């Protein structure tokens, strides 16, 4: 009985600890599309904040890095971050409503396709 209780507690702790970890060398590749026509949106601005845990003892975010980029003619963009766990970003484009997005980072390559209204 004691062994199984200790096993469950250890397993739970390891899973919680593992959930609050950063991914190194994050590369974000995205495409911004028109929500009605599904065509690429050229020259949209992506303001992205990449949050990381670092050495936070209480599993809260220790800090973040903010970057901006514009889409090319194909509606694509790319951003890189040294480490991260969570992305929050806003996409602004002429004649479209500004939209906010959020995404958890599970591996080093994040592929995002977003449609604007």
PDB file of C-alpha atoms in Angstrom:
ATOM      1  CA  UNK A   1       0.000   0.000   0.000  1.00  0.00           C
ATOM      2  CA  UNK A   2       2.772   2.465   0.893  1.00  0.00           C
ATOM      3  CA  UNK A   3       4.668   1.644  -2.294  1.00  0.00           C
ATOM      4  CA  UNK A   4       1.675   2.308  -4.535  1.00  0.00           C
ATOM      5  CA  UNK A   5       0.950   5.624  -2.787  1.00  0.00           C
ATOM      6  CA  UNK A   6       4.558   6.734  -3.183  1.00  0.00           C
ATOM      7  CA  UNK A   7       4.540   5.627  -6.820  1.00  0.00           C
ATOM      8  CA  UNK A   8       1.386   7.627  -7.574  1.00  0.00           C
ATOM      9  CA  UNK A   9       2.754  10.721  -5.823  1.00  0.00           C
ATOM     10  CA  UNK A  10       6.099  10.467  -7.637  1.00  0.00           C
ATOM     11  CA  UNK A  11       4.375   9.921 -10.999  1.00  0.00           C
ATOM     12  CA  UNK A  12       2.084  12.914 -10.432  1.00  0.00           C
ATOM     13  CA  UNK A  13       4.993  15.150  -9.425  1.00  0.00           C
ATOM     14  CA  UNK A  14       7.028  14.162 -12.484  1.00  0.00           C
ATOM     15  CA  UNK A  15       4.108  14.856 -14.810  1.00  0.00           C
ATOM     16  CA  UNK A  16       3.472  18.259 -13.262  1.00  0.00           C
ATOM     17  CA  UNK A  17       7.150  19.133 -13.425  1.00  0.00           C
ATOM     18  CA  UNK A  18       7.359  18.022 -17.044  1.00  0.00           C
ATOM     19  CA  UNK A  19       4.351  20.184 -18.025  1.00  0.00           C
ATOM     20  CA  UNK A  20       6.113  23.342 -16.899  1.00  0.00           C
ATOM     21  CA  UNK A  21       9.136  23.141 -19.142  1.00  0.00           C
ATOM     22  CA  UNK A  22      10.516  25.250 -21.936  1.00  0.00           C
ATOM     23  CA  UNK A  23      11.224  24.107 -25.474  1.00  0.00           C
ATOM     24  CA  UNK A  24      14.611  25.228 -26.802  1.00  0.00           C
ATOM     25  CA  UNK A  25      15.152  26.795 -30.240  1.00  0.00           C
ATOM     26  CA  UNK A  26      11.533  27.536 -31.145  1.00  0.00           C
ATOM     27  CA  UNK A  27      10.831  28.211 -34.827  1.00  0.00           C
ATOM     28  CA  UNK A  28       7.394  29.585 -35.691  1.00  0.00           C
ATOM     29  CA  UNK A  29       6.246  29.245 -39.300  1.00  0.00           C
ATOM     30  CA  UNK A  30       2.892  30.793 -40.092  1.00  0.00           C
ATOM     31  CA  UNK A  31       0.443  31.539 -42.850  1.00  0.00           C
ATOM     32  CA  UNK A  32      -2.213  34.255 -42.692  1.00  0.00           C
ATOM     33  CA  UNK A  33      -5.252  33.696 -44.911  1.00  0.00           C
ATOM     34  CA  UNK A  34      -8.411  35.617 -45.732  1.00  0.00           C
ATOM     35  CA  UNK A  35     -11.241  33.867 -43.889  1.00  0.00           C
ATOM     36  CA  UNK A  36     -13.675  34.172 -46.819  1.00  0.00           C
ATOM     37  CA  UNK A  37     -11.506  33.593 -49.894  1.00  0.00           C
ATOM     38  CA  UNK A  38      -8.764  31.470 -48.299  1.00  0.00           C
ATOM     39  CA  UNK A  39      -6.219  33.596 -50.200  1.00  0.00           C
ATOM     40  CA  UNK A  40      -2.948  34.718 -48.535  1.00  0.00           C
ATOM     41  CA  UNK A  41      -2.928  38.084 -46.750  1.00  0.00           C
ATOM     42  CA  UNK A  42       0.112  40.121 -47.810  1.00  0.00           C
ATOM     43  CA  UNK A  43       1.759  42.658 -45.479  1.00  0.00           C
ATOM     44  CA  UNK A  44      -0.116  41.631 -42.304  1.00  0.00           C
ATOM     45  CA  UNK A  45       1.722  42.471 -39.075  1.00  0.00           C
ATOM     46  CA  UNK A  46       2.220  39.731 -36.501  1.00  0.00           C
ATOM     47  CA  UNK A  47       3.124  40.918 -32.990  1.00  0.00           C
ATOM     48  CA  UNK A  48       4.172  37.805 -31.082  1.00  0.00           C
ATOM     49  CA  UNK A  49       5.122  37.322 -27.447  1.00  0.00           C
ATOM     50  CA  UNK A  50       6.876  34.083 -26.513  1.00  0.00           C
ATOM     51  CA  UNK A  51       6.594  33.272 -22.793  1.00  0.00           C
ATOM     52  CA  UNK A  52       9.093  31.024 -21.006  1.00  0.00           C
ATOM     53  CA  UNK A  53       9.392  29.439 -17.566  1.00  0.00           C
ATOM     54  CA  UNK A  54      13.160  29.742 -17.155  1.00  0.00           C
ATOM     55  CA  UNK A  55      14.053  28.802 -13.577  1.00  0.00           C
ATOM     56  CA  UNK A  56      10.700  29.762 -12.064  1.00  0.00           C
ATOM     57  CA  UNK A  57      10.193  27.732  -8.860  1.00  0.00           C
ATOM     58  CA  UNK A  58       6.391  28.030  -8.867  1.00  0.00           C
ATOM     59  CA  UNK A  59       5.692  27.115 -12.524  1.00  0.00           C
ATOM     60  CA  UNK A  60       4.759  30.671 -13.445  1.00  0.00           C
ATOM     61  CA  UNK A  61       6.269  32.372 -16.476  1.00  0.00           C
ATOM     62  CA  UNK A  62       9.588  34.021 -15.705  1.00  0.00           C
ATOM     63  CA  UNK A  63       9.671  36.269 -18.734  1.00  0.00           C
ATOM     64  CA  UNK A  64       8.927  36.775 -22.399  1.00  0.00           C
ATOM     65  CA  UNK A  65      10.395  37.938 -25.690  1.00  0.00           C
ATOM     66  CA  UNK A  66       8.393  40.127 -28.075  1.00  0.00           C
ATOM     67  CA  UNK A  67       8.973  40.190 -31.830  1.00  0.00           C
ATOM     68  CA  UNK A  68       7.136  41.589 -34.857  1.00  0.00           C
ATOM     69  CA  UNK A  69       7.161  40.511 -38.473  1.00  0.00           C
ATOM     70  CA  UNK A  70       5.154  41.134 -41.660  1.00  0.00           C
ATOM     71  CA  UNK A  71       3.823  38.497 -44.008  1.00  0.00           C
ATOM     72  CA  UNK A  72       5.253  38.182 -47.509  1.00  0.00           C
ATOM     73  CA  UNK A  73       3.297  37.870 -50.775  1.00  0.00           C
ATOM     74  CA  UNK A  74       2.405  34.253 -49.923  1.00  0.00           C
ATOM     75  CA  UNK A  75       0.997  35.315 -46.545  1.00  0.00           C
ATOM     76  CA  UNK A  76       3.810  33.481 -44.766  1.00  0.00           C
ATOM     77  CA  UNK A  77       6.125  34.550 -41.968  1.00  0.00           C
ATOM     78  CA  UNK A  78       8.800  33.088 -39.711  1.00  0.00           C
ATOM     79  CA  UNK A  79      10.005  33.946 -36.211  1.00  0.00           C
ATOM     80  CA  UNK A  80      12.536  32.260 -33.944  1.00  0.00           C
ATOM     81  CA  UNK A  81      12.921  32.323 -30.167  1.00  0.00           C
ATOM     82  CA  UNK A  82      15.719  30.848 -28.031  1.00  0.00           C
ATOM     83  CA  UNK A  83      13.195  29.089 -25.774  1.00  0.00           C
ATOM     84  CA  UNK A  84       9.498  29.152 -24.969  1.00  0.00           C
ATOM     85  CA  UNK A  85       6.408  27.444 -23.597  1.00  0.00           C
ATOM     86  CA  UNK A  86       3.502  29.621 -24.746  1.00  0.00           C
ATOM     87  CA  UNK A  87       2.801  32.073 -27.588  1.00  0.00           C
ATOM     88  CA  UNK A  88       0.375  34.959 -27.570  1.00  0.00           C
ATOM     89  CA  UNK A  89       0.068  37.045 -30.717  1.00  0.00           C
ATOM     90  CA  UNK A  90      -2.027  39.602 -32.527  1.00  0.00           C
ATOM     91  CA  UNK A  91      -2.420  39.866 -36.279  1.00  0.00           C
ATOM     92  CA  UNK A  92      -3.190  43.275 -37.787  1.00  0.00           C
ATOM     93  CA  UNK A  93      -3.953  43.733 -41.478  1.00  0.00           C
ATOM     94  CA  UNK A  94      -5.574  46.505 -43.470  1.00  0.00           C
ATOM     95  CA  UNK A  95      -9.376  46.023 -43.852  1.00  0.00           C
ATOM     96  CA  UNK A  96      -9.405  43.093 -41.368  1.00  0.00           C
ATOM     97  CA  UNK A  97     -10.413  43.005 -37.732  1.00  0.00           C
ATOM     98  CA  UNK A  98      -7.414  42.663 -35.361  1.00  0.00           C
ATOM     99  CA  UNK A  99      -7.375  39.169 -33.906  1.00  0.00           C
ATOM    100  CA  UNK A 100      -5.627  37.658 -30.894  1.00  0.00           C
ATOM    101  CA  UNK A 101      -4.369  34.083 -30.782  1.00  0.00           C
ATOM    102  CA  UNK A 102      -2.724  31.806 -28.229  1.00  0.00           C
ATOM    103  CA  UNK A 103      -0.768  28.591 -28.666  1.00  0.00           C
ATOM    104  CA  UNK A 104       1.127  26.264 -26.334  1.00  0.00           C
ATOM    105  CA  UNK A 105       4.532  25.135 -27.560  1.00  0.00           C
ATOM    106  CA  UNK A 106       5.055  21.375 -27.496  1.00  0.00           C
ATOM    107  CA  UNK A 107       8.100  21.048 -29.785  1.00  0.00           C
ATOM    108  CA  UNK A 108      10.665  23.223 -31.535  1.00  0.00           C
ATOM    109  CA  UNK A 109       8.658  23.680 -34.737  1.00  0.00           C
ATOM    110  CA  UNK A 110       5.346  25.511 -34.458  1.00  0.00           C
ATOM    111  CA  UNK A 111       3.208  25.684 -37.608  1.00  0.00           C
ATOM    112  CA  UNK A 112       0.368  28.210 -37.470  1.00  0.00           C
ATOM    113  CA  UNK A 113      -2.273  28.829 -40.100  1.00  0.00           C
ATOM    114  CA  UNK A 114      -4.667  31.616 -39.182  1.00  0.00           C
ATOM    115  CA  UNK A 115      -7.676  33.041 -40.984  1.00  0.00           C
ATOM    116  CA  UNK A 116      -8.704  36.664 -40.657  1.00  0.00           C
ATOM    117  CA  UNK A 117     -12.256  38.001 -40.685  1.00  0.00           C
TER     118      UNK A 117
END
